[in-house]
PDB file of C-alpha atoms in Angstrom:
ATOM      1  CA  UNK A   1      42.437 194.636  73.373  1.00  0.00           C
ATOM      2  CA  UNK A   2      43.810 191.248  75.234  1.00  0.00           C
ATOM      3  CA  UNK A   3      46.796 191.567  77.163  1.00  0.00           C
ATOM      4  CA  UNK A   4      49.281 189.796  74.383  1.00  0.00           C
ATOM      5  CA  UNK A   5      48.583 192.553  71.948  1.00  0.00           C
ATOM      6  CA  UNK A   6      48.996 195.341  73.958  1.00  0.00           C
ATOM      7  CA  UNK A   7      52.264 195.522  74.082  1.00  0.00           C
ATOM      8  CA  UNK A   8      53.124 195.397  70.621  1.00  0.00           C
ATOM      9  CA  UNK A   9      50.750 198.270  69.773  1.00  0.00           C
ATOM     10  CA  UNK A  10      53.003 199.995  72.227  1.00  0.00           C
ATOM     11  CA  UNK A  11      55.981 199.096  69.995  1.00  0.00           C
ATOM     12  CA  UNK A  12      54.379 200.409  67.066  1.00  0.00           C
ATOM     13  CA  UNK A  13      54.151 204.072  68.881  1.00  0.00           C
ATOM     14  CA  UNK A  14      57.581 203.750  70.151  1.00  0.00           C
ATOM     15  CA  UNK A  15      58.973 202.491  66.981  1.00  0.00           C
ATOM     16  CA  UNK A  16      57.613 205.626  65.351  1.00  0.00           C
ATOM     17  CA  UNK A  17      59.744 207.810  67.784  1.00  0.00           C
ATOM     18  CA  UNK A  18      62.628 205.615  68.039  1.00  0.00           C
ATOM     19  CA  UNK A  19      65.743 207.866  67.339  1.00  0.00           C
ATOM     20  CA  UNK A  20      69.448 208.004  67.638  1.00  0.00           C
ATOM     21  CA  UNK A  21      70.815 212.117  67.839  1.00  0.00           C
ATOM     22  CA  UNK A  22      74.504 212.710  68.159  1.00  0.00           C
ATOM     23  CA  UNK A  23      74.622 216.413  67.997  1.00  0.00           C
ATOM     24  CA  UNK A  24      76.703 219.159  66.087  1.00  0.00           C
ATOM     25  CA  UNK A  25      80.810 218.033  66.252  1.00  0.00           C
ATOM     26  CA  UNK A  26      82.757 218.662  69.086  1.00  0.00           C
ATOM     27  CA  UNK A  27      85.304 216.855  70.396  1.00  0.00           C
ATOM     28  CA  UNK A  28      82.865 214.658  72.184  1.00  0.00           C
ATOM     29  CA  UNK A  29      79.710 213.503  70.990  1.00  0.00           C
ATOM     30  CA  UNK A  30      76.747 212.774  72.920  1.00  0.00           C
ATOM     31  CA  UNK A  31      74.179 209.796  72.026  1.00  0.00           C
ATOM     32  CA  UNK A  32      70.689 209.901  73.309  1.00  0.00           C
ATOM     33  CA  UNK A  33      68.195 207.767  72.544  1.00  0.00           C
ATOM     34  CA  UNK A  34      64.504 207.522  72.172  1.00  0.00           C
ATOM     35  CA  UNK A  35      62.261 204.672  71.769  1.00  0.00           C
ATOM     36  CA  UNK A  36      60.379 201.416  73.540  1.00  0.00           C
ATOM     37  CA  UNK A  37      61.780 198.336  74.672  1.00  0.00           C
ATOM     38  CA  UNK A  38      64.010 197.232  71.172  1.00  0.00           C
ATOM     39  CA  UNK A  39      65.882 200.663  72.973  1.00  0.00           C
ATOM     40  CA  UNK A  40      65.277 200.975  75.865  1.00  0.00           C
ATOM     41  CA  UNK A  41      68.872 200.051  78.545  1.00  0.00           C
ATOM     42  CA  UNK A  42      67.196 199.691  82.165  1.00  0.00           C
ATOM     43  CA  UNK A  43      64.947 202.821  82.342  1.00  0.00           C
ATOM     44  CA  UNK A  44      61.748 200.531  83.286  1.00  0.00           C
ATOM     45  CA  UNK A  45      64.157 199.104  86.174  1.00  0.00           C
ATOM     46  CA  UNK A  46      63.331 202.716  87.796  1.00  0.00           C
ATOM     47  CA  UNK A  47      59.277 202.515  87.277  1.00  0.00           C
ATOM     48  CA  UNK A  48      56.009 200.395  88.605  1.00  0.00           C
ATOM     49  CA  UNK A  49      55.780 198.446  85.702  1.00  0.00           C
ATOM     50  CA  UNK A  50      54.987 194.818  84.164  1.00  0.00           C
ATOM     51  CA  UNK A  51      57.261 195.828  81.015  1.00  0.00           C
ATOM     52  CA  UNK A  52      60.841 194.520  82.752  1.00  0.00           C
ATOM     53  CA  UNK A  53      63.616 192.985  81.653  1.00  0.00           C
ATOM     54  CA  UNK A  54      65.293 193.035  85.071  1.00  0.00           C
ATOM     55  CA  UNK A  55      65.688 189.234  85.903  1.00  0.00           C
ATOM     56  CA  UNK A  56      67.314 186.305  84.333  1.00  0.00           C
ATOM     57  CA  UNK A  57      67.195 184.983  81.474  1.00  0.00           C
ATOM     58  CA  UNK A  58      67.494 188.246  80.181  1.00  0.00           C
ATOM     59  CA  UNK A  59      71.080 188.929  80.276  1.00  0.00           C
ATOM     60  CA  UNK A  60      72.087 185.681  79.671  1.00  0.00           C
ATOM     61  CA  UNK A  61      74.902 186.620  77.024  1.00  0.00           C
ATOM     62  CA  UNK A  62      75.316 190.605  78.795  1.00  0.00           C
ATOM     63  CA  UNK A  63      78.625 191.002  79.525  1.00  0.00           C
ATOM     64  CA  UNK A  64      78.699 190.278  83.087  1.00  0.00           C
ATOM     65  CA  UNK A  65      75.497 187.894  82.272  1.00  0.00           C
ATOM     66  CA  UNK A  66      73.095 189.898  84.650  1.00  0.00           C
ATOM     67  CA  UNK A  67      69.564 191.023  83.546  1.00  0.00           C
ATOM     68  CA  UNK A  68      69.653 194.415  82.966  1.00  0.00           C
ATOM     69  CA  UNK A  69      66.572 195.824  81.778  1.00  0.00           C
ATOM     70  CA  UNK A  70      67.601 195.279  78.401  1.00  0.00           C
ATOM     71  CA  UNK A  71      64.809 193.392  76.353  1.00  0.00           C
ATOM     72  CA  UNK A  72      67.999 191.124  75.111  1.00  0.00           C
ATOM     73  CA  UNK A  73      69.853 188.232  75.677  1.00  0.00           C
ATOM     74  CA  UNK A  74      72.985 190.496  75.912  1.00  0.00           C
ATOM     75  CA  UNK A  75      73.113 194.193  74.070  1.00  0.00           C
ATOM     76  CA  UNK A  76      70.539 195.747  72.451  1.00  0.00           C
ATOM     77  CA  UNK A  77      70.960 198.395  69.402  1.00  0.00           C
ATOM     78  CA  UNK A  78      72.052 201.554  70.968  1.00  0.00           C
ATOM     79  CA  UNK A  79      74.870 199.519  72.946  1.00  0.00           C
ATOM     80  CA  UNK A  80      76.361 198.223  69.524  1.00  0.00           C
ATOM     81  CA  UNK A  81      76.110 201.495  67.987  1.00  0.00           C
ATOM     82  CA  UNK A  82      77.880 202.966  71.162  1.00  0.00           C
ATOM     83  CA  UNK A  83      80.419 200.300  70.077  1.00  0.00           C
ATOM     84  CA  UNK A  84      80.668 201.962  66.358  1.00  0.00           C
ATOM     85  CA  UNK A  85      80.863 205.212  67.777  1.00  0.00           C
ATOM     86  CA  UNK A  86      84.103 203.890  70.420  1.00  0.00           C
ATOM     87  CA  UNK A  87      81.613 204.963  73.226  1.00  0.00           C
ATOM     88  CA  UNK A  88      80.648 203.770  76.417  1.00  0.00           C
ATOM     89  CA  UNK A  89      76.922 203.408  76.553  1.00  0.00           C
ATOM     90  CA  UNK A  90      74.826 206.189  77.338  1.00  0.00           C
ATOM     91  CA  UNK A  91      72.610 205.346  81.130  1.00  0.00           C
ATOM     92  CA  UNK A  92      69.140 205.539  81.161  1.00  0.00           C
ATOM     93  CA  UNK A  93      67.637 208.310  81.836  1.00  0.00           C
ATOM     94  CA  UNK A  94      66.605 207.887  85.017  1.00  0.00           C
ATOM     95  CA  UNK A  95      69.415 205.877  86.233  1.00  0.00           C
ATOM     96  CA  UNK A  96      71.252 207.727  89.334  1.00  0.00           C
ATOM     97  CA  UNK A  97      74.430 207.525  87.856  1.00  0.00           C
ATOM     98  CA  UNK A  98      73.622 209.595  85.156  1.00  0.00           C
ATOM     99  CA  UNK A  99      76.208 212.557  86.770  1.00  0.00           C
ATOM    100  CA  UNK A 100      78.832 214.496  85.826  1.00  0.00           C
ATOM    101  CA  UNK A 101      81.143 213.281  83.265  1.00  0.00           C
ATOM    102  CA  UNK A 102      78.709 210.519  82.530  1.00  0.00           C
ATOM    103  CA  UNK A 103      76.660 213.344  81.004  1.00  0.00           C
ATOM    104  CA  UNK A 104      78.667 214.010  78.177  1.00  0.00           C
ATOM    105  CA  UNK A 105      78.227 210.525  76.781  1.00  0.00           C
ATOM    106  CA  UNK A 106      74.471 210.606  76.184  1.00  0.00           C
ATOM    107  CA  UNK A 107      71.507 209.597  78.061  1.00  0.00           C
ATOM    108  CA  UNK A 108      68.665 206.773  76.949  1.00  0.00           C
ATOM    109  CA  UNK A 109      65.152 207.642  77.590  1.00  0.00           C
ATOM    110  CA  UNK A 110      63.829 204.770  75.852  1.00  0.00           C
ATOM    111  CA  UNK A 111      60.944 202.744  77.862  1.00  0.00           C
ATOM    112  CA  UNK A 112      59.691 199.748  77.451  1.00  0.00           C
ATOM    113  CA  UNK A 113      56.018 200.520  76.638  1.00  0.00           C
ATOM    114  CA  UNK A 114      57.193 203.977  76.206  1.00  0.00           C
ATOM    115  CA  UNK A 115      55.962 204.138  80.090  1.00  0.00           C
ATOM    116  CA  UNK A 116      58.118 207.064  81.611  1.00  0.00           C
ATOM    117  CA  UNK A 117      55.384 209.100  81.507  1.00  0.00           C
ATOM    118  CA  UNK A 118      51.998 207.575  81.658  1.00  0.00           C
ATOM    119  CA  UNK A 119      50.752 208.810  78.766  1.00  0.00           C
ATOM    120  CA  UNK A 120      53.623 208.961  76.387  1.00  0.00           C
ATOM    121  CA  UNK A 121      51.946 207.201  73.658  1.00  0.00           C
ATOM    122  CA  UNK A 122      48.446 209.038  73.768  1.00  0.00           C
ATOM    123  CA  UNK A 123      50.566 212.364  73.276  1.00  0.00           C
ATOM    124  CA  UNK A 124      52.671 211.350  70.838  1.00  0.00           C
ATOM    125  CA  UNK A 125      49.715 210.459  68.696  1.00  0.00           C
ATOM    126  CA  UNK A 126      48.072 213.206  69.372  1.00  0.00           C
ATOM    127  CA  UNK A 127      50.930 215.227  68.710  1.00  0.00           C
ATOM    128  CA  UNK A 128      51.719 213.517  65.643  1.00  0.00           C
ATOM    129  CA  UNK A 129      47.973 214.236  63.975  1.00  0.00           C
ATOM    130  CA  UNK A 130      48.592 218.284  65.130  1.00  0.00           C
ATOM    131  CA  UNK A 131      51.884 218.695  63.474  1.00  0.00           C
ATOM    132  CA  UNK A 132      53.206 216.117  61.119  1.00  0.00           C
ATOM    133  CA  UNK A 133      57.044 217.251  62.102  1.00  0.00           C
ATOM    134  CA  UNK A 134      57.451 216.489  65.741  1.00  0.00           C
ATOM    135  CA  UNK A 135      61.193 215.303  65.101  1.00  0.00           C
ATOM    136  CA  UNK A 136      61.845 219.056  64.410  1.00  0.00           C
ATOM    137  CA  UNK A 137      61.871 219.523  68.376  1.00  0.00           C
ATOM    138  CA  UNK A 138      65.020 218.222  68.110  1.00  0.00           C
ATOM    139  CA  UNK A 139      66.472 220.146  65.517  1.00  0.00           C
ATOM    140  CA  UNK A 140      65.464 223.050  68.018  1.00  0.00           C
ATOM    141  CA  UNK A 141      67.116 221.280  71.080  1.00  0.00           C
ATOM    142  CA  UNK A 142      70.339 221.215  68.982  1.00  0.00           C
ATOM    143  CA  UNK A 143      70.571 217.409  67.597  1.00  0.00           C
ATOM    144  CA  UNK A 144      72.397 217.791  64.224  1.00  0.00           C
ATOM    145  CA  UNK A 145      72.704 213.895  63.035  1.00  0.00           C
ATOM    146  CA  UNK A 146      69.243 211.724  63.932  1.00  0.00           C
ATOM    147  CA  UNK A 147      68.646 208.463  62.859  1.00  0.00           C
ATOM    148  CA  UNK A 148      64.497 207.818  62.382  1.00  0.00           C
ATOM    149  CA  UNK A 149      63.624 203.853  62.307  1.00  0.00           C
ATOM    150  CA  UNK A 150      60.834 203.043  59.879  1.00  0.00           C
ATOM    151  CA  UNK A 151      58.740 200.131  61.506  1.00  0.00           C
ATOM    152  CA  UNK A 152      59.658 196.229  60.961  1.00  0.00           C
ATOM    153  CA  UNK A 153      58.196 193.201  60.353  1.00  0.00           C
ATOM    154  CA  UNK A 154      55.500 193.608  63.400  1.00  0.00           C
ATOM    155  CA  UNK A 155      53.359 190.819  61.666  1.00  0.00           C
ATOM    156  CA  UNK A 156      55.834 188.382  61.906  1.00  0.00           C
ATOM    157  CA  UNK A 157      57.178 188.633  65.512  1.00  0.00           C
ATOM    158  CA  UNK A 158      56.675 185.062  67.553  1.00  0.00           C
ATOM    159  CA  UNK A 159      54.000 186.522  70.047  1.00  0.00           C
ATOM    160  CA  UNK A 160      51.652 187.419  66.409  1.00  0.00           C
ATOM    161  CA  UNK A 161      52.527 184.004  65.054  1.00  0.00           C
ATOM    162  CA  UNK A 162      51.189 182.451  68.096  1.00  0.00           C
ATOM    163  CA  UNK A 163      48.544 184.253  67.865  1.00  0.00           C
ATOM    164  CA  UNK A 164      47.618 184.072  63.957  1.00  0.00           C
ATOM    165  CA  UNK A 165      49.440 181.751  61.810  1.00  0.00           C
ATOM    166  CA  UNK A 166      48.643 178.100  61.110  1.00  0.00           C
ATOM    167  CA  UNK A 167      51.786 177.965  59.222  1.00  0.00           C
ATOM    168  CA  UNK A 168      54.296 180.781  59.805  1.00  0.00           C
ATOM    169  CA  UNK A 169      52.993 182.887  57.759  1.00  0.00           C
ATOM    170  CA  UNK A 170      52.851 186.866  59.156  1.00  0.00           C
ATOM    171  CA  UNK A 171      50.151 188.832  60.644  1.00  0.00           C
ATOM    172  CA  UNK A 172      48.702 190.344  56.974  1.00  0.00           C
ATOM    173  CA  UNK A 173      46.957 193.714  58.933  1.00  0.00           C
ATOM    174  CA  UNK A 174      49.508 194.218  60.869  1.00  0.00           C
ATOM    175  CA  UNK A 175      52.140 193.882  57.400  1.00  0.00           C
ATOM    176  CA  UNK A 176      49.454 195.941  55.689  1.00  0.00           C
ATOM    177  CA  UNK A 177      50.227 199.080  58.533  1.00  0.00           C
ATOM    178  CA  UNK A 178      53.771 199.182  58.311  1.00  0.00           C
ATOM    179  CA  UNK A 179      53.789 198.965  54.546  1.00  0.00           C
ATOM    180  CA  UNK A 180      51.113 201.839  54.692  1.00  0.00           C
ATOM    181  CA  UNK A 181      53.072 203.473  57.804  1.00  0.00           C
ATOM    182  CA  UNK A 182      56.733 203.224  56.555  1.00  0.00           C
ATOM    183  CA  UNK A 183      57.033 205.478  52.885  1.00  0.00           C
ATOM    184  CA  UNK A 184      55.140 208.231  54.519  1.00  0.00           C
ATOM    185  CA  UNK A 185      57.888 208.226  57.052  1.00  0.00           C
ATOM    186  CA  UNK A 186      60.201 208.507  54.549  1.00  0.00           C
ATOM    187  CA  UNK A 187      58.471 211.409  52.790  1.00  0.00           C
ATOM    188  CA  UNK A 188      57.801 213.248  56.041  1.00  0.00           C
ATOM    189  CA  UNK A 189      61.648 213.218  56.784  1.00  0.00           C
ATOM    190  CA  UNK A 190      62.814 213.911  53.459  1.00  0.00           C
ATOM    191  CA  UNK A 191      60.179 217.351  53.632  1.00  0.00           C
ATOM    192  CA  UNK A 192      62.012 218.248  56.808  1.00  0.00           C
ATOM    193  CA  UNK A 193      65.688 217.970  55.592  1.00  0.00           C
ATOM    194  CA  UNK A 194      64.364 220.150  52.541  1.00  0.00           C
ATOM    195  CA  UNK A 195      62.685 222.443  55.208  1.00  0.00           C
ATOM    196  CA  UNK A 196      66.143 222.824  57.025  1.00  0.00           C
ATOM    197  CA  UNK A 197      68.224 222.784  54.254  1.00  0.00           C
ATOM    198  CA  UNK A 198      70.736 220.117  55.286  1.00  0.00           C
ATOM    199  CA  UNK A 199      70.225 216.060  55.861  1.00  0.00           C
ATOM    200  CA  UNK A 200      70.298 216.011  59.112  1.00  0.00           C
ATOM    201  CA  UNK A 201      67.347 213.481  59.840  1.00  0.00           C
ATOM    202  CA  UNK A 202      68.261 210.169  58.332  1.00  0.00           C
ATOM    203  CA  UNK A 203      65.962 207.002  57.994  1.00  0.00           C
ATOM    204  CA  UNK A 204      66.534 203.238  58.660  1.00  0.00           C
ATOM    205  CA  UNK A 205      64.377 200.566  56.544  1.00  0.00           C
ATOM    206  CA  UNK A 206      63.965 198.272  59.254  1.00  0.00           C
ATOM    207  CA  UNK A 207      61.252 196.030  57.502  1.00  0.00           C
ATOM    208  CA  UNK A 208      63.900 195.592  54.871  1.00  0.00           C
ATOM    209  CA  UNK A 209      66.922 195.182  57.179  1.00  0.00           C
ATOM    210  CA  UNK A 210      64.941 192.401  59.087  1.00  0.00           C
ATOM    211  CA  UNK A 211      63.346 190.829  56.169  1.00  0.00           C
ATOM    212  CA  UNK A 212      66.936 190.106  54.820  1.00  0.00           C
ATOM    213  CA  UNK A 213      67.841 187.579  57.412  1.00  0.00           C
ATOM    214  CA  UNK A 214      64.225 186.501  57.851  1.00  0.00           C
ATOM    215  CA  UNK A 215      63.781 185.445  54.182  1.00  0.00           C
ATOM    216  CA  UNK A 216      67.359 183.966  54.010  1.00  0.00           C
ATOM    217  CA  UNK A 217      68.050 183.037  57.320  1.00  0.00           C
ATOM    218  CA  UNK A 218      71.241 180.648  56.513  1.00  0.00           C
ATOM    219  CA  UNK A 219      72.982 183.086  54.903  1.00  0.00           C
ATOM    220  CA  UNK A 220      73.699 185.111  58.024  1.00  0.00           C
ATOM    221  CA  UNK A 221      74.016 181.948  60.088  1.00  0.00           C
ATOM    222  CA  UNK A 222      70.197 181.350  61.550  1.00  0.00           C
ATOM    223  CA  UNK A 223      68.421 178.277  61.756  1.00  0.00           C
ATOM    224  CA  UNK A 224      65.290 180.310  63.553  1.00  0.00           C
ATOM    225  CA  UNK A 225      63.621 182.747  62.400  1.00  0.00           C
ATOM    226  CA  UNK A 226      59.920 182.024  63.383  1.00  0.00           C
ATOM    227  CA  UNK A 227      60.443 181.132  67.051  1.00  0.00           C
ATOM    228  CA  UNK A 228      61.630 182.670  69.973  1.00  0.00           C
ATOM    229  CA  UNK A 229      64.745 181.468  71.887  1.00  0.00           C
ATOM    230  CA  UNK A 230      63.032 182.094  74.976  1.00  0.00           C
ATOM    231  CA  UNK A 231      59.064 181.596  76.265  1.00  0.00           C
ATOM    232  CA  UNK A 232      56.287 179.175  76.129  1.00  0.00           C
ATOM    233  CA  UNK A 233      53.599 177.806  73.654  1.00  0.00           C
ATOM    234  CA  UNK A 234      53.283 178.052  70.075  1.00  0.00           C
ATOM    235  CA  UNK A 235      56.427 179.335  68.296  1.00  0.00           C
ATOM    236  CA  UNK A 236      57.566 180.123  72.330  1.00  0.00           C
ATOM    237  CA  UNK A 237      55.411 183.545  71.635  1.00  0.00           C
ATOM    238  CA  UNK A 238      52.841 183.217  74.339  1.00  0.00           C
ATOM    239  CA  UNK A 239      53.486 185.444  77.694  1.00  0.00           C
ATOM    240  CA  UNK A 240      56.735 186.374  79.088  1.00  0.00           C
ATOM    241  CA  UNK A 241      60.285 185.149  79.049  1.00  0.00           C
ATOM    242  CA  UNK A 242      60.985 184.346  82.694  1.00  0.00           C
ATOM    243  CA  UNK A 243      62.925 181.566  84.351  1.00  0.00           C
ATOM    244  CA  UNK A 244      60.429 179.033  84.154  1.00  0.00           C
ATOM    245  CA  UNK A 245      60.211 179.310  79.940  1.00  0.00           C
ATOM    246  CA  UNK A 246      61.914 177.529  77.499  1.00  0.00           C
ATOM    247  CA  UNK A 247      65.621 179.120  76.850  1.00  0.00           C
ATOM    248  CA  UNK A 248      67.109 177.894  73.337  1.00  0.00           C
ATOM    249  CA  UNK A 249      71.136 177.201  73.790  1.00  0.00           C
ATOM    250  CA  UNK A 250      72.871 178.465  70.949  1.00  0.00           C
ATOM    251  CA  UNK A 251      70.919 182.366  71.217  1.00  0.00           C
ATOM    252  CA  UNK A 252      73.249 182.644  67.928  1.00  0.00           C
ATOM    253  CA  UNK A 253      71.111 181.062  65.566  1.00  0.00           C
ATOM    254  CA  UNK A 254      67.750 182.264  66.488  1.00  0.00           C
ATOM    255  CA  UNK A 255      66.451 185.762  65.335  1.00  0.00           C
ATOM    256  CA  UNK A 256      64.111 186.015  68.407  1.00  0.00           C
ATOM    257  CA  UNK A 257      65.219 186.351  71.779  1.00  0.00           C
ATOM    258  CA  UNK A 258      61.635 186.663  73.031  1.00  0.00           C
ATOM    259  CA  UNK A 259      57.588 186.999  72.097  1.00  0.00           C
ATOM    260  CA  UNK A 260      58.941 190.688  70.068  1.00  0.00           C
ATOM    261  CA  UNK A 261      62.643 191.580  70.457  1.00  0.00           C
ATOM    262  CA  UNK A 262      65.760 190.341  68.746  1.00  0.00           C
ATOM    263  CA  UNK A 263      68.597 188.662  69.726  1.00  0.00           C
ATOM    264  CA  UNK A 264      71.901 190.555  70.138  1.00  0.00           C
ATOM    265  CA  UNK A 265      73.018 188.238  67.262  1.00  0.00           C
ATOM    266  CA  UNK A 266      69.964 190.183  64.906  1.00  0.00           C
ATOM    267  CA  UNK A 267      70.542 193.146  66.172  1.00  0.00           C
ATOM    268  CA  UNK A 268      74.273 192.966  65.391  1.00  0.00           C
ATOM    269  CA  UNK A 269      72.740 192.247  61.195  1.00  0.00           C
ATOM    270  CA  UNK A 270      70.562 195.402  61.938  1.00  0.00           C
ATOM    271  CA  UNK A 271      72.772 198.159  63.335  1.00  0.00           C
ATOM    272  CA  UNK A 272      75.545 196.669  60.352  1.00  0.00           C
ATOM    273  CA  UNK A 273      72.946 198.015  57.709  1.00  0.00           C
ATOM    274  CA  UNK A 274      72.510 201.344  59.699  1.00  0.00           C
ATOM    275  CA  UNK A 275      76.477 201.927  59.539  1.00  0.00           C
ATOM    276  CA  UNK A 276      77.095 200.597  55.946  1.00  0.00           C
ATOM    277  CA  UNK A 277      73.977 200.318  54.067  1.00  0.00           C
ATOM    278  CA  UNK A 278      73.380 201.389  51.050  1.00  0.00           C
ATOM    279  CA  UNK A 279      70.516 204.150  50.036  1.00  0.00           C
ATOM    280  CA  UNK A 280      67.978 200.878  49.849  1.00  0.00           C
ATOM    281  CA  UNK A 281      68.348 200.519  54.384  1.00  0.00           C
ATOM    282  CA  UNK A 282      69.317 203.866  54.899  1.00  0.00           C
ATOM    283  CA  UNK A 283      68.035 207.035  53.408  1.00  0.00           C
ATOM    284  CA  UNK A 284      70.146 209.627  52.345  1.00  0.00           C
ATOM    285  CA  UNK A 285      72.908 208.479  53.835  1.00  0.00           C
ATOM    286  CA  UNK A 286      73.937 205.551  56.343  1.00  0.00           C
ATOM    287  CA  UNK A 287      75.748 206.679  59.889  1.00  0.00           C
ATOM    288  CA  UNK A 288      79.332 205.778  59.047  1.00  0.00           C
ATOM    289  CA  UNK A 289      79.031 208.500  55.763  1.00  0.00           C
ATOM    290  CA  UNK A 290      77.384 210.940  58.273  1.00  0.00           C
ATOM    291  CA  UNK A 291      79.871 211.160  60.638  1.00  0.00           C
ATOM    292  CA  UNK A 292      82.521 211.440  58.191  1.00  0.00           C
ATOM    293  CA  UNK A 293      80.856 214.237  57.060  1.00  0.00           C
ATOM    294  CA  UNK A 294      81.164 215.656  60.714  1.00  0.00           C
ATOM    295  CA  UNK A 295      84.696 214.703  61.037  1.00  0.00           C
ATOM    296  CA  UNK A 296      85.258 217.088  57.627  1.00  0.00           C
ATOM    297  CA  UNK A 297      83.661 219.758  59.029  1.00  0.00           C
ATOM    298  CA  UNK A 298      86.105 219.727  62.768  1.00  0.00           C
TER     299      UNK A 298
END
């Protein structure tokens, strides 16, 4: 497998476990997070790793416009939900000020390359062939509202253009797996709601959420959608994005920040369709309608 590929068969793993779990209602809820680099908030700042986001240009549009670890030009998905849920984002995992109070709020253990243990990924899979309902681990561990991502448009990300297309058209195996992967997802979840007798294990359409803006990019204000804002060679989807590739200037209008991840700007579209879509992006219900249906129950 060459070295451009590898990472987004990573993604495909991660994407699989990506989850957002606010437990039962209290007062307080906690947000954790689990997933790969579209997740993950500086937890690969902490390991010996080639999968970093640490130094500029990521960041550019952050807040205090300081790479972060965050595969972004400024927040990724869990920081924007965080904003829905009028929370402070939830530290990574491994980060030392993950103490105290700063408990309460959540913790991320997303990694880019899902690398936090070394082999994360082989176990999952292995995992996932032994018992087809690993997310019920977290049922046991007390999460009462999870959010499951299906898997998006992986054919169609800059670094597989670059790679495959003569004319921007996506990866077809790759768009063949996630079409294959993505309704047995939905099936799988649906058997463990049944199972537990209450919808606690929701599911995003992803491919569908992305496809949106990638099939009608001016309606939600893109003029990109093929090639990265920031990297080097065809459709900027060859290598890294470091401070010596190309760096678009309005990160607004392109969908891509780099080779796989979105731009705050997408991921703004996507985490909109996780709080308000309808039953076609989120399945049964979006996260807005769940936690009014925790706030009934306080």
């Amino acid at each position: 497998m060459d070295a451009a590929r590898a990472p987004l068969l990573a993604s495909v793993l991660c994407l699989l476990a990506a989850a957002a779990a606010l437990p039962a209602a209290s007062a307080a809820r906690a947000f954790f997070v689990f997933g790969d680099s579209l997740v993950d908030n500086g937890n690969n700042n902490y390991l010996l790793t080639t999968a970093r986001a640490d130094a500029p240009p990521y960041g550019i549009d952050f807040p205090t416009h300081r790479a972060t670890g965050r595969f972004s030009n400024g927040l990724n998905i869990p920081d924007i939900i965080s904003e829905h849920l009028g929370a402070e984002p939830a530290l990574p995992y491994l980060s030392p000020e993950l103490r105290g109070e700063k408990l309460l709020v959540g913790a991320n253990f997303a990694s880019a390359g899902v690398g936090i243990l070394n082999d994360t990924g082989i176990q999952f899979v292995r995992e996932h062939r032994q018992d087809r309902r690993p997310a019920a681990r977290l049922y046991e561990l007390g999460a009462r509202q999870v959010v499951v991502t299906g898997t998006g448009p992986l054919g169609c990300v800059p670094a597989e253009l670059a790679l495959h297309s003569q004319s921007g058209e996506c990866a077809a195996d790759l768009m063949r797996a996630v079409n294959l992967f993505n309704p047995q997802l939905v099936d799988m979840v649906r058997g463990l709601n049944r199972a537990l007798g209450a919808d606690v294990f929701v599911t995003a359409n992803t491919l569908r959420i992305n496809f949106d803006y990638l099939n009608n990019p001016q309606k939600y204000g893109f003029t990109n959608v093929q090639v990265a804002c920031c990297g080097q060679g065809p459709y900027n989807g060859i290598g890294l994005c470091t401070a010596a590739s190309n760096v678009c200037a309005n990160r607004d209008v392109f969908a891509f920040w780099d080779a796989f991840h979105p731009t705050e700007r997408a991921n703004r579209i996507i985490v909109g369709q996780f709080m308000h879509g309808d039953t076609d992006y989120m399945h049964p219900v979006n996260l807005s309608t769940m936690l009014a249906m925790d706030r009934e129950r306080l």
